[in-house]
Amino acid sequence: MSDGTTLAVDVYYPTDQRTGRPAAGRFPTILSMTPYGKRSTVTTQATGSSAYGGDGFYPWLVRHGYVDVVADVRGTGSSNGVFELFGPREMRDGVELVRWASRLAHSTGRVGMAGSSYVGLNQIFTAALAGRRSPLRAIVPEAAGIDLYRDLAFGGGIPNVEFAGVWDGLRATMTAAAPDDPGSDPSALVRHPGERAQRLAQLDAAMDAEIDTGGPRAFDGAWWQQRAPHNYLARVVRNGIPAMLVSGWNDVYQRGVVLDYAALQNLYARAHPRRGRPAPPVFGPMARGEVPTGRYPAVIGPAYHNAVVLGQPLQGLLLRWFDTWLKGAHTGMGATHTPLHAYELGAGRWVNAGRYPFPQAKVRRLWLGAGPTGSASSLNDGALTERRPSGQGSDRVAWTDATSPCSNQADQWNTGFVGYFTALAGMPNSPCAKDDRTTQANALTYTTEPLAGDVSIAGPIDATVFASSTTQDAELAVTLEDVAPDGSSRPLTTGALLASHRALDRRLSWAGPGGRTILPYHPYTSTASRSLRPGATERLEVEVYPTLARIVRGHRLRVTIATAATHLHPSPVQLTRLAGGVYQVARGGANGSFVDVPIADPAAFATSRVPWQVCGGGC
């Protein structure tokens, strides 16, 4: 690199099967930058198939005429230097690696990037910083979001300790990988693991100390903003680099991928304005009449985070995408006006769409009402109705940080290990992913009557809860559920909020038809944080993450309000203001709580004949 640091890189070339030598001719290059070890099983075998390789190593693409370059991120694997976790020097490495890869023997000079999670996020940063005349011509960020603070590290301002634990385990490959050529530097066999373990421990200690004590990185400040993909998307579009997003409704980036899609589409529309039409906002819904571009498609399946890379459909997608932008093939991908391909949970089908939020959906307000309905074994068994309750009331729930681990949250936020391994084995996911009734025992539930016909839940959801607490803060987790006639309660999507972060940025909050909020945007800054006044009722708007799911006739829709989620655990400073809290959730009257849910007629969606992704444990 330009600072003198050596990065370790493997290069795979197409081979002439008759001679065993590199094939004649020149080929486009696919680059991946991984922190998990370029020769680890994560990189070389994650797909579960030797034909498809893993996350960064793509033998399928090599056999179809591509050079494959896999680099260890600095300070990881066999590379030298200091690991920065998407720091400025690491981002610059991406730009320099692209230029280096474009000059390889047998390269046409055109470069694409592919990979999942960390390997997906660094594509966005590289594409943004590469410039307009870069050899980088297309990227495929798989399982990558728009905002590391909101999408991943925190949920509603509460630390995501489940993912943090998984991340700690994954980093073993970053510290333990042996140098490619230990004979040239035998000391590196001992030096690398020790130095890296020490640096990672220092990084963790500084981060944990700030979060535990309410320091800068407990809030969405400068450190997180520097690493927020949404701050780089405009430059990706300005540089003219097409990007295909791939994710799943059970991914840890469930929230971020559709926001990435809408932002990229809006940015492209702003760069190519149509006469007489106002420029759409960057972070906001796509405008009515906006014509989507095939340069920024999204494929959102049922898969969990780890399983996004599985199967032949992804390999076929990669091949068509890179053939389009690196080889100039006429595949039709760049010309489509329905570039949003989404799996409808519970329906077993894919749909093709263009605008997001889905214009087929109308926002319906469902009110929390009194029970019992006879459908739940919860603290209250309340009703969920389209008519505002005439009488006032409230439901009591005491704060506890404990909840049953038998839920979809547990597997989703550990990056879907159960879903991944069951998918490899061809088995269904854990029963807990399909029925989380045990989590509702110490929660409040509100359930509709059985539906008279099929409906699709399509898009982001806002839960407006009027509540009071006996303490200075409150923790709410809101889950939308599909309740079958046998009583099983399938979780569809969840959102959370720490009440001290209830402040809203109306400029960045999304409004649906009729002006109803469908995506509340909380600043999560230290200056916007405000304690509760014990006993006072406050309006708390919880962002419930988007989904596309079918609720069939005879089933019910349920909203569950809990005081904990399996993946979230308040920091010590947050716990001091939560412990002992008792909440009253208001229903009916002027301060009645409700949810705004986008609901569509399933027939309004265009069914796709293409299976864009394997189930990955999520069907």
Coordinates of C-alpha atoms in Angstrom, one line a residue:
M1 CA 0.0 0.0 0.0
S2 CA 1.0 3.7 -0.3
D3 CA 2.0 3.8 3.3
G4 CA 4.4 0.9 2.9
T5 CA 2.2 -1.7 4.6
T6 CA 2.1 -5.1 2.9
L7 CA -1.3 -6.8 2.4
A8 CA -1.6 -10.5 1.6
V9 CA -3.6 -11.4 -1.5
D10 CA -4.5 -14.6 -3.3
V11 CA -5.2 -14.5 -7.0
Y12 CA -7.2 -17.2 -8.9
Y13 CA -7.1 -17.3 -12.7
P14 CA -9.2 -19.2 -15.2
T15 CA -7.4 -22.3 -16.3
D16 CA -7.2 -24.1 -19.6
Q17 CA -8.5 -27.6 -18.6
R18 CA -6.4 -29.3 -21.3
T19 CA -3.0 -27.8 -20.2
G20 CA -3.6 -26.9 -16.6
R21 CA -2.1 -23.5 -17.4
P22 CA -3.8 -20.0 -17.1
A23 CA -6.3 -19.7 -19.9
A24 CA -5.4 -17.5 -22.8
G25 CA -6.9 -14.0 -23.0
R26 CA -7.9 -11.3 -20.6
F27 CA -10.7 -11.4 -18.0
P28 CA -12.5 -9.0 -15.7
T29 CA -11.4 -9.1 -12.0
I30 CA -13.6 -9.7 -8.9
L31 CA -12.1 -8.3 -5.7
S32 CA -13.0 -9.1 -2.1
M33 CA -11.5 -7.7 1.1
T34 CA -12.0 -9.9 4.1
P35 CA -11.1 -9.6 7.8
Y36 CA -11.8 -13.3 8.4
G37 CA -8.8 -14.9 6.7
K38 CA -8.7 -15.3 2.9
R39 CA -8.0 -19.1 3.3
S40 CA -10.4 -19.7 6.2
T41 CA -13.5 -21.8 5.8
V42 CA -15.6 -18.6 6.0
T43 CA -14.0 -17.4 2.8
T44 CA -13.5 -20.6 0.9
Q45 CA -16.3 -22.9 2.0
A46 CA -19.2 -20.8 3.4
T47 CA -21.6 -21.8 0.6
G48 CA -21.4 -25.4 1.6
S49 CA -20.4 -26.4 -1.9
S50 CA -16.9 -26.8 -3.4
A51 CA -18.4 -25.6 -6.7
Y52 CA -19.4 -22.2 -5.3
G53 CA -16.6 -21.7 -2.7
G54 CA -17.4 -19.2 0.0
D55 CA -17.5 -15.5 0.9
G56 CA -14.8 -14.0 -1.3
F57 CA -13.5 -17.1 -3.1
Y58 CA -15.7 -17.6 -6.2
P59 CA -14.6 -20.7 -8.3
W60 CA -17.9 -20.5 -10.1
L61 CA -17.0 -17.1 -11.4
V62 CA -13.5 -18.1 -12.2
R63 CA -14.8 -21.0 -14.4
H64 CA -17.0 -18.5 -16.2
G65 CA -14.1 -16.2 -17.1
Y66 CA -13.2 -14.0 -14.2
V67 CA -10.0 -13.4 -12.2
D68 CA -10.7 -13.7 -8.5
V69 CA -8.7 -11.6 -6.0
V70 CA -9.1 -12.1 -2.2
A71 CA -7.2 -9.8 0.1
D72 CA -6.8 -9.9 3.9
V73 CA -7.8 -6.6 5.4
R74 CA -4.8 -4.9 7.1
G75 CA -4.1 -6.2 10.6
T76 CA -6.0 -9.4 9.9
G77 CA -5.2 -12.8 8.3
S78 CA -1.8 -12.7 6.7
S79 CA -1.7 -8.9 6.1
N80 CA 0.5 -6.6 8.1
G81 CA -0.6 -3.3 9.6
V82 CA -3.2 -2.3 12.3
F83 CA -6.8 -3.3 12.0
E84 CA -9.1 -0.2 12.0
L85 CA -12.7 -1.5 11.8
F86 CA -13.5 0.5 8.6
G87 CA -11.1 3.3 9.5
P88 CA -9.8 5.9 7.0
R89 CA -6.6 4.0 6.1
E90 CA -8.6 0.8 5.5
M91 CA -11.0 2.6 3.2
R92 CA -8.0 3.9 1.2
D93 CA -6.7 0.4 1.0
G94 CA -9.8 -0.6 -1.0
V95 CA -9.2 2.1 -3.6
E96 CA -5.5 1.1 -4.0
L97 CA -6.4 -2.6 -4.2
V98 CA -8.9 -1.9 -7.0
R99 CA -6.2 -0.1 -9.0
W100 CA -3.7 -2.8 -8.3
A101 CA -6.1 -5.6 -9.3
S102 CA -6.9 -3.8 -12.6
R103 CA -3.3 -4.0 -13.6
L104 CA -2.9 -7.8 -13.0
A105 CA -1.7 -10.0 -15.9
H106 CA -4.7 -11.4 -17.8
S107 CA -7.0 -8.6 -16.5
T108 CA -9.1 -6.5 -18.8
G109 CA -8.7 -3.6 -16.4
R110 CA -12.4 -3.8 -15.3
V111 CA -13.0 -4.6 -11.6
G112 CA -16.0 -5.7 -9.7
M113 CA -16.4 -6.3 -5.9
A114 CA -18.5 -9.0 -4.1
G115 CA -18.9 -10.4 -0.7
S116 CA -21.1 -10.5 2.4
S117 CA -21.4 -8.5 5.7
Y118 CA -18.0 -6.9 6.5
V119 CA -16.9 -7.9 2.9
G120 CA -20.1 -6.2 1.6
L121 CA -19.8 -3.0 3.6
N122 CA -16.3 -2.2 2.5
Q123 CA -17.5 -2.3 -1.1
I124 CA -19.7 0.7 -0.4
F125 CA -16.8 2.7 1.1
T126 CA -14.5 1.7 -1.8
A127 CA -17.0 2.6 -4.5
A128 CA -17.6 6.0 -2.8
L129 CA -13.9 6.9 -2.6
A130 CA -12.8 5.4 -5.9
G131 CA -13.6 8.4 -8.0
R132 CA -15.4 8.7 -11.3
R133 CA -12.7 7.2 -13.5
S134 CA -11.9 4.2 -11.3
P135 CA -11.5 0.7 -12.8
L136 CA -14.2 -0.3 -10.3
R137 CA -17.3 -0.8 -12.5
A138 CA -19.9 -2.7 -10.3
I139 CA -20.3 -4.0 -6.7
V140 CA -22.6 -6.5 -5.0
P141 CA -22.9 -5.7 -1.2
E142 CA -24.5 -8.8 0.3
A143 CA -26.0 -8.7 3.8
A144 CA -24.9 -5.0 4.2
G145 CA -26.9 -2.2 5.8
I146 CA -27.1 1.6 5.8
D147 CA -26.3 2.5 9.4
L148 CA -24.1 0.4 11.7
Y149 CA -25.4 2.1 14.8
R150 CA -29.2 1.6 14.1
D151 CA -29.0 -1.6 12.0
L152 CA -26.6 -3.6 14.0
A153 CA -24.7 -2.4 17.1
F154 CA -27.8 -1.0 18.9
G155 CA -31.5 -1.5 18.8
G156 CA -33.5 1.5 19.8
G157 CA -30.4 2.8 21.6
I158 CA -29.9 -0.4 23.5
P159 CA -26.7 -2.4 22.9
N160 CA -27.0 -5.5 20.8
V161 CA -24.9 -7.9 23.0
E162 CA -25.9 -11.0 21.1
F163 CA -24.3 -9.8 17.8
A164 CA -21.3 -8.4 19.8
G165 CA -20.6 -11.9 21.2
V166 CA -20.8 -13.5 17.8
W167 CA -18.5 -10.8 16.4
D168 CA -15.9 -11.6 19.1
G169 CA -16.0 -15.2 18.1
L170 CA -15.6 -14.5 14.4
R171 CA -12.5 -12.5 15.0
A172 CA -10.5 -15.6 16.0
T173 CA -9.6 -15.9 12.3
M174 CA -8.3 -12.4 12.4
T175 CA -5.8 -13.1 15.1
A176 CA -4.8 -16.7 14.5
A177 CA -4.1 -16.9 10.7
A178 CA -0.6 -17.9 9.9
P179 CA 1.5 -15.9 7.4
D180 CA 1.3 -17.2 3.8
D181 CA 5.1 -17.7 3.8
P182 CA 6.2 -18.3 7.4
G183 CA 9.7 -19.2 6.2
S184 CA 10.4 -15.6 5.1
D185 CA 9.4 -14.3 8.5
P186 CA 9.2 -17.0 11.2
S187 CA 8.7 -14.5 14.0
A188 CA 5.3 -13.6 12.5
L189 CA 3.9 -17.0 13.6
V190 CA 4.2 -15.8 17.2
R191 CA 4.1 -12.0 16.7
H192 CA 0.9 -11.7 14.7
P193 CA -1.5 -13.5 17.1
G194 CA -0.1 -11.7 20.2
E195 CA -0.1 -8.2 18.7
R196 CA -3.5 -8.6 17.2
A197 CA -5.1 -10.1 20.3
Q198 CA -3.7 -7.1 22.2
R199 CA -5.0 -4.5 19.7
L200 CA -8.5 -6.1 19.5
A201 CA -8.6 -6.2 23.3
Q202 CA -7.7 -2.5 23.5
L203 CA -10.3 -1.7 20.8
D204 CA -13.0 -3.7 22.8
A205 CA -12.0 -2.2 26.1
A206 CA -12.2 1.4 24.9
M207 CA -15.5 0.7 23.1
D208 CA -17.1 -1.2 26.1
A209 CA -16.0 1.4 28.6
E210 CA -17.6 4.2 26.6
I211 CA -20.9 2.3 26.1
D212 CA -21.1 1.1 29.7
T213 CA -20.6 4.6 31.1
G214 CA -22.7 6.5 28.5
G215 CA -19.7 7.9 26.7
P216 CA -19.5 9.1 23.1
R217 CA -19.8 5.8 21.3
A218 CA -22.9 4.9 23.3
F219 CA -24.6 7.5 21.0
D220 CA -24.7 8.0 17.3
G221 CA -21.8 10.4 17.1
A222 CA -18.7 11.0 15.0
W223 CA -17.2 7.5 15.3
W224 CA -20.4 5.8 14.0
Q225 CA -21.1 8.5 11.4
Q226 CA -17.7 7.9 9.9
R227 CA -18.6 4.3 9.4
A228 CA -22.3 4.8 8.3
P229 CA -22.8 3.6 4.7
H230 CA -25.6 6.2 4.2
N231 CA -22.9 8.9 4.3
Y232 CA -21.2 7.3 1.2
L233 CA -24.1 6.4 -1.0
A234 CA -24.2 9.7 -2.8
R235 CA -20.6 9.3 -3.9
V236 CA -21.3 5.8 -5.2
V237 CA -24.0 7.1 -7.5
R238 CA -21.9 10.2 -8.5
N239 CA -19.1 7.8 -9.5
G240 CA -21.5 5.9 -11.7
I241 CA -20.9 2.5 -10.0
P242 CA -23.9 0.2 -10.2
A243 CA -24.7 -1.7 -7.0
M244 CA -26.8 -4.8 -6.5
L245 CA -28.0 -5.3 -2.9
V246 CA -28.7 -8.8 -1.6
S247 CA -30.2 -9.5 1.9
G248 CA -33.0 -11.2 3.7
W249 CA -36.0 -10.4 5.9
N250 CA -34.2 -12.5 8.7
D251 CA -30.9 -10.8 8.1
V252 CA -29.3 -8.6 10.8
Y253 CA -29.5 -5.8 8.1
Q254 CA -33.3 -6.4 7.7
R255 CA -33.8 -2.7 8.3
G256 CA -31.0 -1.3 6.3
V257 CA -31.2 -3.0 2.9
V258 CA -34.5 -1.5 1.9
L259 CA -33.3 1.9 3.1
D260 CA -30.2 1.5 1.0
Y261 CA -32.4 0.6 -2.0
A262 CA -34.6 3.6 -1.7
A263 CA -31.6 6.0 -1.1
L264 CA -29.7 4.7 -4.1
Q265 CA -32.8 5.0 -6.3
N266 CA -33.5 8.5 -5.0
L267 CA -29.9 9.6 -5.5
Y268 CA -30.0 8.3 -9.1
A269 CA -33.3 10.2 -9.7
R270 CA -31.7 13.4 -8.3
A271 CA -28.7 12.9 -10.6
H272 CA -31.0 12.4 -13.6
P273 CA -33.9 14.8 -13.0
R274 CA -37.1 14.7 -15.0
R275 CA -38.5 17.9 -16.3
G276 CA -41.1 19.4 -14.0
R277 CA -40.5 16.9 -11.1
P278 CA -39.0 17.9 -7.8
A279 CA -35.9 16.1 -6.6
P280 CA -36.8 13.4 -4.1
P281 CA -35.2 13.4 -0.7
V282 CA -32.1 11.3 -0.2
F283 CA -33.3 9.6 2.9
G284 CA -37.0 9.1 2.3
P285 CA -39.7 7.2 0.4
M286 CA -39.4 6.9 -3.3
A287 CA -41.7 9.4 -5.0
R288 CA -44.9 8.6 -6.9
G289 CA -44.0 8.5 -10.6
E290 CA -40.3 7.9 -9.9
V291 CA -39.0 5.4 -12.5
P292 CA -36.7 2.9 -10.8
T293 CA -33.3 2.1 -12.4
G294 CA -31.9 -1.3 -12.9
R295 CA -28.5 0.0 -11.9
Y296 CA -29.4 -0.3 -8.2
P297 CA -31.5 -3.4 -7.7
A298 CA -32.2 -5.3 -4.5
V299 CA -32.9 -9.0 -3.8
I300 CA -34.4 -9.6 -0.4
G301 CA -35.2 -13.2 0.4
P302 CA -36.2 -15.1 3.5
A303 CA -32.7 -16.0 4.5
Y304 CA -30.8 -15.3 7.7
H305 CA -27.5 -13.3 7.6
N306 CA -25.1 -16.2 7.2
A307 CA -27.3 -18.0 4.7
V308 CA -27.5 -15.1 2.3
V309 CA -24.4 -16.6 0.5
L310 CA -25.9 -20.1 0.0
G311 CA -27.0 -21.8 -3.2
Q312 CA -26.8 -21.5 -6.9
P313 CA -29.2 -18.6 -7.3
L314 CA -26.7 -16.2 -5.8
Q315 CA -23.9 -17.5 -8.0
G316 CA -26.2 -17.0 -11.0
L317 CA -27.0 -13.5 -9.9
L318 CA -23.3 -12.6 -9.5
L319 CA -22.6 -14.0 -12.9
R320 CA -25.4 -12.1 -14.7
W321 CA -24.6 -8.9 -12.8
F322 CA -20.9 -8.9 -13.6
D323 CA -21.5 -10.1 -17.2
T324 CA -23.7 -7.0 -17.5
W325 CA -21.3 -4.4 -16.2
L326 CA -17.9 -5.9 -16.7
K327 CA -18.4 -7.7 -20.0
G328 CA -21.1 -5.6 -21.6
A329 CA -23.5 -8.5 -22.0
H330 CA -27.2 -7.7 -22.8
T331 CA -28.8 -9.5 -19.8
G332 CA -31.6 -7.1 -19.2
M333 CA -30.6 -6.5 -15.6
G334 CA -29.8 -2.8 -16.2
A335 CA -32.9 -2.1 -18.1
T336 CA -35.6 -3.4 -15.8
H337 CA -38.1 -1.0 -14.1
T338 CA -38.9 -3.5 -11.4
P339 CA -35.5 -4.0 -9.8
L340 CA -36.8 -4.8 -6.3
H341 CA -37.2 -8.6 -5.9
A342 CA -38.6 -9.6 -2.6
Y343 CA -39.8 -12.8 -1.0
E344 CA -43.2 -12.8 0.6
L345 CA -42.9 -14.7 3.9
G346 CA -45.8 -17.2 4.5
A347 CA -46.7 -17.1 0.8
G348 CA -43.8 -19.0 -0.8
R349 CA -43.4 -16.6 -3.6
W350 CA -41.2 -13.9 -5.0
V351 CA -42.6 -10.6 -6.2
N352 CA -41.1 -8.0 -8.5
A353 CA -41.6 -4.3 -7.5
G354 CA -40.1 -0.9 -8.3
R355 CA -40.9 1.7 -5.7
Y356 CA -40.3 1.4 -1.9
P357 CA -42.3 1.7 0.3
F358 CA -44.5 -0.7 -1.7
P359 CA -47.2 1.5 -3.3
Q360 CA -49.6 -1.4 -3.2
A361 CA -49.9 -1.1 0.6
K362 CA -52.2 1.3 2.4
V363 CA -51.4 2.3 6.0
R364 CA -54.1 1.0 8.4
R365 CA -54.2 2.2 12.0
L366 CA -54.8 -0.6 14.5
W367 CA -55.7 0.4 18.0
L368 CA -54.7 -1.4 21.3
G369 CA -57.9 -2.4 23.1
A370 CA -59.2 -4.2 26.1
G371 CA -59.4 -8.0 26.3
P372 CA -59.7 -10.8 26.8
T373 CA -59.8 -12.3 23.3
G374 CA -59.1 -15.8 24.4
S375 CA -56.2 -16.1 21.9
A376 CA -53.2 -15.5 24.1
S377 CA -51.7 -16.4 27.5
S378 CA -50.2 -13.1 28.2
L379 CA -50.5 -10.5 31.0
N380 CA -53.5 -9.0 29.4
D381 CA -54.7 -10.8 26.2
G382 CA -55.9 -7.5 24.7
A383 CA -57.6 -6.8 21.4
L384 CA -56.3 -5.1 18.3
T385 CA -59.0 -3.2 16.4
E386 CA -59.5 -0.8 13.5
R387 CA -61.9 1.3 15.6
R388 CA -60.5 3.5 18.3
P389 CA -61.7 2.2 21.7
S390 CA -64.3 4.5 23.2
G391 CA -63.2 4.0 26.8
Q392 CA -59.9 4.7 28.4
G393 CA -57.8 2.1 30.1
S394 CA -54.2 0.9 30.6
D395 CA -52.3 -2.3 30.9
R396 CA -49.5 -2.9 33.5
V397 CA -46.2 -4.6 32.8
A398 CA -43.1 -4.7 35.1
W399 CA -39.7 -4.2 33.5
T400 CA -37.5 -7.3 33.3
D401 CA -34.4 -7.8 31.2
A402 CA -35.2 -11.6 31.0
T403 CA -37.2 -13.2 28.2
S404 CA -37.6 -16.6 26.7
P405 CA -34.8 -17.4 24.2
C406 CA -37.3 -19.4 22.2
S407 CA -37.9 -16.8 19.5
N408 CA -36.8 -15.8 16.0
Q409 CA -34.8 -12.9 17.5
A410 CA -32.3 -15.3 19.0
D411 CA -31.3 -16.8 15.7
Q412 CA -31.6 -13.7 13.6
W413 CA -29.2 -11.7 15.8
N414 CA -26.6 -14.4 16.2
T415 CA -26.4 -14.1 12.4
G416 CA -28.6 -17.1 11.9
F417 CA -26.4 -20.0 12.8
V418 CA -29.3 -22.4 13.3
G419 CA -30.9 -21.3 10.1
Y420 CA -27.6 -21.6 8.2
F421 CA -26.8 -25.1 9.4
T422 CA -30.3 -26.4 9.0
A423 CA -30.4 -25.0 5.5
L424 CA -27.1 -26.8 4.7
A425 CA -28.7 -30.0 6.0
G426 CA -31.9 -29.5 4.1
M427 CA -33.9 -29.4 7.3
P428 CA -36.4 -26.8 8.7
N429 CA -35.3 -24.2 11.1
S430 CA -35.9 -24.4 14.8
P431 CA -39.5 -24.5 15.9
C432 CA -38.8 -21.3 18.0
A433 CA -38.5 -19.3 14.7
K434 CA -42.1 -20.2 13.9
D435 CA -43.7 -20.0 17.3
D436 CA -42.5 -17.7 20.1
R437 CA -45.5 -17.9 22.5
T438 CA -43.2 -18.5 25.4
T439 CA -41.9 -15.0 25.1
Q440 CA -45.4 -13.6 25.6
A441 CA -46.0 -14.8 29.2
N442 CA -44.5 -11.6 30.7
A443 CA -45.7 -9.3 27.9
L444 CA -48.7 -7.5 26.7
T445 CA -50.4 -8.9 23.6
Y446 CA -53.1 -7.3 21.4
T447 CA -54.7 -9.6 18.8
T448 CA -57.2 -9.0 16.0
E449 CA -60.2 -11.2 15.2
P450 CA -59.6 -13.9 12.6
L451 CA -59.1 -12.3 9.2
A452 CA -61.8 -12.6 6.6
G453 CA -59.3 -12.7 3.7
D454 CA -55.6 -12.9 2.9
V455 CA -53.6 -9.7 3.4
S456 CA -49.9 -8.8 2.9
I457 CA -47.9 -6.8 5.5
A458 CA -45.7 -4.8 3.2
G459 CA -43.1 -2.3 4.4
P460 CA -42.0 -0.4 7.6
I461 CA -44.2 -0.2 10.7
D462 CA -44.6 2.5 13.4
A463 CA -45.9 1.5 16.8
T464 CA -47.0 4.6 18.8
V465 CA -47.2 3.6 22.5
F466 CA -48.4 6.1 25.1
A467 CA -46.8 4.8 28.4
S468 CA -45.7 5.9 31.8
S469 CA -43.0 4.5 34.0
T470 CA -42.2 4.6 37.7
T471 CA -38.5 5.1 36.8
Q472 CA -36.5 7.6 34.7
D473 CA -36.5 5.3 31.6
A474 CA -38.3 2.5 29.9
E475 CA -37.5 -0.3 27.5
L476 CA -40.0 -1.5 24.9
A477 CA -39.7 -4.3 22.3
V478 CA -42.6 -4.5 19.9
T479 CA -43.1 -7.6 17.7
L480 CA -45.7 -8.2 14.9
E481 CA -46.9 -11.8 14.9
D482 CA -49.0 -14.1 12.6
V483 CA -51.3 -16.2 14.8
A484 CA -52.6 -19.5 13.4
P485 CA -55.9 -21.1 14.4
D486 CA -53.9 -23.6 16.6
G487 CA -52.6 -20.7 18.6
S488 CA -49.0 -20.8 17.3
S489 CA -47.6 -17.3 17.0
R490 CA -45.1 -16.7 14.3
P491 CA -42.9 -13.6 14.8
L492 CA -42.6 -11.5 11.6
T493 CA -40.6 -8.5 12.7
T494 CA -39.5 -6.6 15.8
G495 CA -38.4 -3.1 16.9
A496 CA -37.2 -1.7 20.2
L497 CA -36.8 1.7 21.9
L498 CA -35.2 3.0 25.0
A499 CA -37.7 5.8 26.1
S500 CA -34.9 8.3 26.8
H501 CA -34.2 8.2 23.0
R502 CA -37.9 9.1 22.2
A503 CA -37.0 12.4 20.4
L504 CA -37.9 12.4 16.7
D505 CA -36.3 14.0 13.7
R506 CA -39.4 14.7 11.7
R507 CA -37.3 15.7 8.6
L508 CA -35.9 12.1 8.4
S509 CA -39.0 10.3 9.6
W510 CA -41.0 8.7 6.8
A511 CA -44.7 9.4 6.3
G512 CA -47.0 7.2 4.4
P513 CA -50.3 8.0 2.5
G514 CA -52.4 10.4 4.6
G515 CA -49.3 11.7 6.5
R516 CA -49.2 8.8 9.0
T517 CA -45.7 8.0 10.2
I518 CA -44.4 4.7 9.0
L519 CA -40.7 5.1 9.9
P520 CA -39.9 7.2 13.0
Y521 CA -36.3 8.4 12.9
H522 CA -34.7 8.9 16.3
P523 CA -31.4 10.9 16.5
Y524 CA -29.8 8.7 19.3
T525 CA -27.5 11.6 20.2
S526 CA -26.5 12.6 23.7
T527 CA -28.1 16.0 23.3
A528 CA -31.4 14.5 22.2
S529 CA -31.6 12.1 25.1
R530 CA -34.1 13.0 27.8
S531 CA -35.1 11.1 30.9
L532 CA -38.7 10.3 31.7
R533 CA -40.6 12.0 34.5
P534 CA -41.8 9.1 36.7
G535 CA -45.5 8.7 36.4
A536 CA -45.9 11.0 33.3
T537 CA -47.4 9.6 30.2
E538 CA -45.1 10.0 27.1
R539 CA -45.5 9.3 23.4
L540 CA -43.0 6.6 22.4
E541 CA -42.7 5.8 18.6
V542 CA -41.1 2.5 18.0
E543 CA -39.6 1.7 14.6
V544 CA -40.6 -1.8 13.8
Y545 CA -38.4 -3.2 11.0
P546 CA -39.9 -3.7 7.5
T547 CA -41.1 -7.0 6.2
L548 CA -43.2 -8.6 3.4
A549 CA -45.4 -11.3 4.8
R550 CA -48.7 -12.9 4.0
I551 CA -51.4 -13.4 6.7
V552 CA -53.9 -15.9 5.4
R553 CA -57.7 -16.0 6.0
G554 CA -58.5 -17.3 9.4
H555 CA -55.2 -16.2 11.0
R556 CA -54.9 -13.2 13.3
L557 CA -52.5 -10.3 13.5
R558 CA -50.9 -9.8 16.9
V559 CA -48.8 -7.0 18.4
T560 CA -46.7 -8.0 21.4
I561 CA -45.2 -5.4 23.7
A562 CA -42.4 -6.7 25.9
T563 CA -39.8 -5.1 28.1
A564 CA -36.9 -7.1 26.7
A565 CA -35.5 -8.8 23.6
T566 CA -33.1 -11.7 23.5
H567 CA -30.5 -9.8 21.6
L568 CA -30.6 -6.5 23.5
H569 CA -29.2 -5.8 26.9
P570 CA -29.0 -2.3 28.5
S571 CA -25.7 -1.0 29.5
P572 CA -24.9 -0.5 33.2
V573 CA -25.7 3.2 33.1
Q574 CA -29.0 2.4 31.4
L575 CA -29.8 -0.3 33.9
T576 CA -29.6 2.1 36.8
R577 CA -32.5 4.0 35.3
L578 CA -34.6 0.9 34.3
A579 CA -34.4 -1.3 37.3
G580 CA -37.6 -1.6 39.2
G581 CA -39.7 0.1 36.6
V582 CA -43.4 -0.6 36.2
Y583 CA -45.1 0.6 33.0
Q584 CA -48.7 1.6 32.2
V585 CA -49.5 1.3 28.5
A586 CA -52.5 3.4 27.7
R587 CA -55.3 2.3 25.4
G588 CA -58.3 4.3 24.2
G589 CA -59.1 8.0 24.6
A590 CA -56.9 10.9 23.5
N591 CA -53.7 9.0 24.4
G592 CA -54.7 5.6 23.0
S593 CA -51.8 3.5 21.7
F594 CA -51.8 2.2 18.1
V595 CA -49.7 0.7 15.3
D596 CA -49.6 2.0 11.7
V597 CA -49.3 -1.1 9.5
P598 CA -48.9 -1.1 5.7
I599 CA -51.4 -3.7 4.4
A600 CA -51.9 -4.7 0.8
D601 CA -54.1 -7.1 -1.2
P602 CA -51.7 -9.9 -2.2
A603 CA -53.1 -9.9 -5.7
A604 CA -51.7 -6.3 -6.2
F605 CA -48.2 -7.7 -6.4
A606 CA -46.6 -9.1 -9.5
T607 CA -45.4 -12.6 -8.9
S608 CA -41.9 -13.4 -10.1
R609 CA -41.1 -16.6 -11.9
V610 CA -37.5 -16.5 -10.7
P611 CA -36.4 -18.0 -7.4
W612 CA -33.9 -15.3 -6.6
Q613 CA -32.5 -16.8 -3.4
V614 CA -32.6 -20.1 -1.4
C615 CA -34.7 -20.2 1.7
G616 CA -31.7 -20.1 4.0
G617 CA -33.8 -21.4 6.9
G618 CA -36.3 -18.5 6.6
C619 CA -39.2 -19.9 4.6

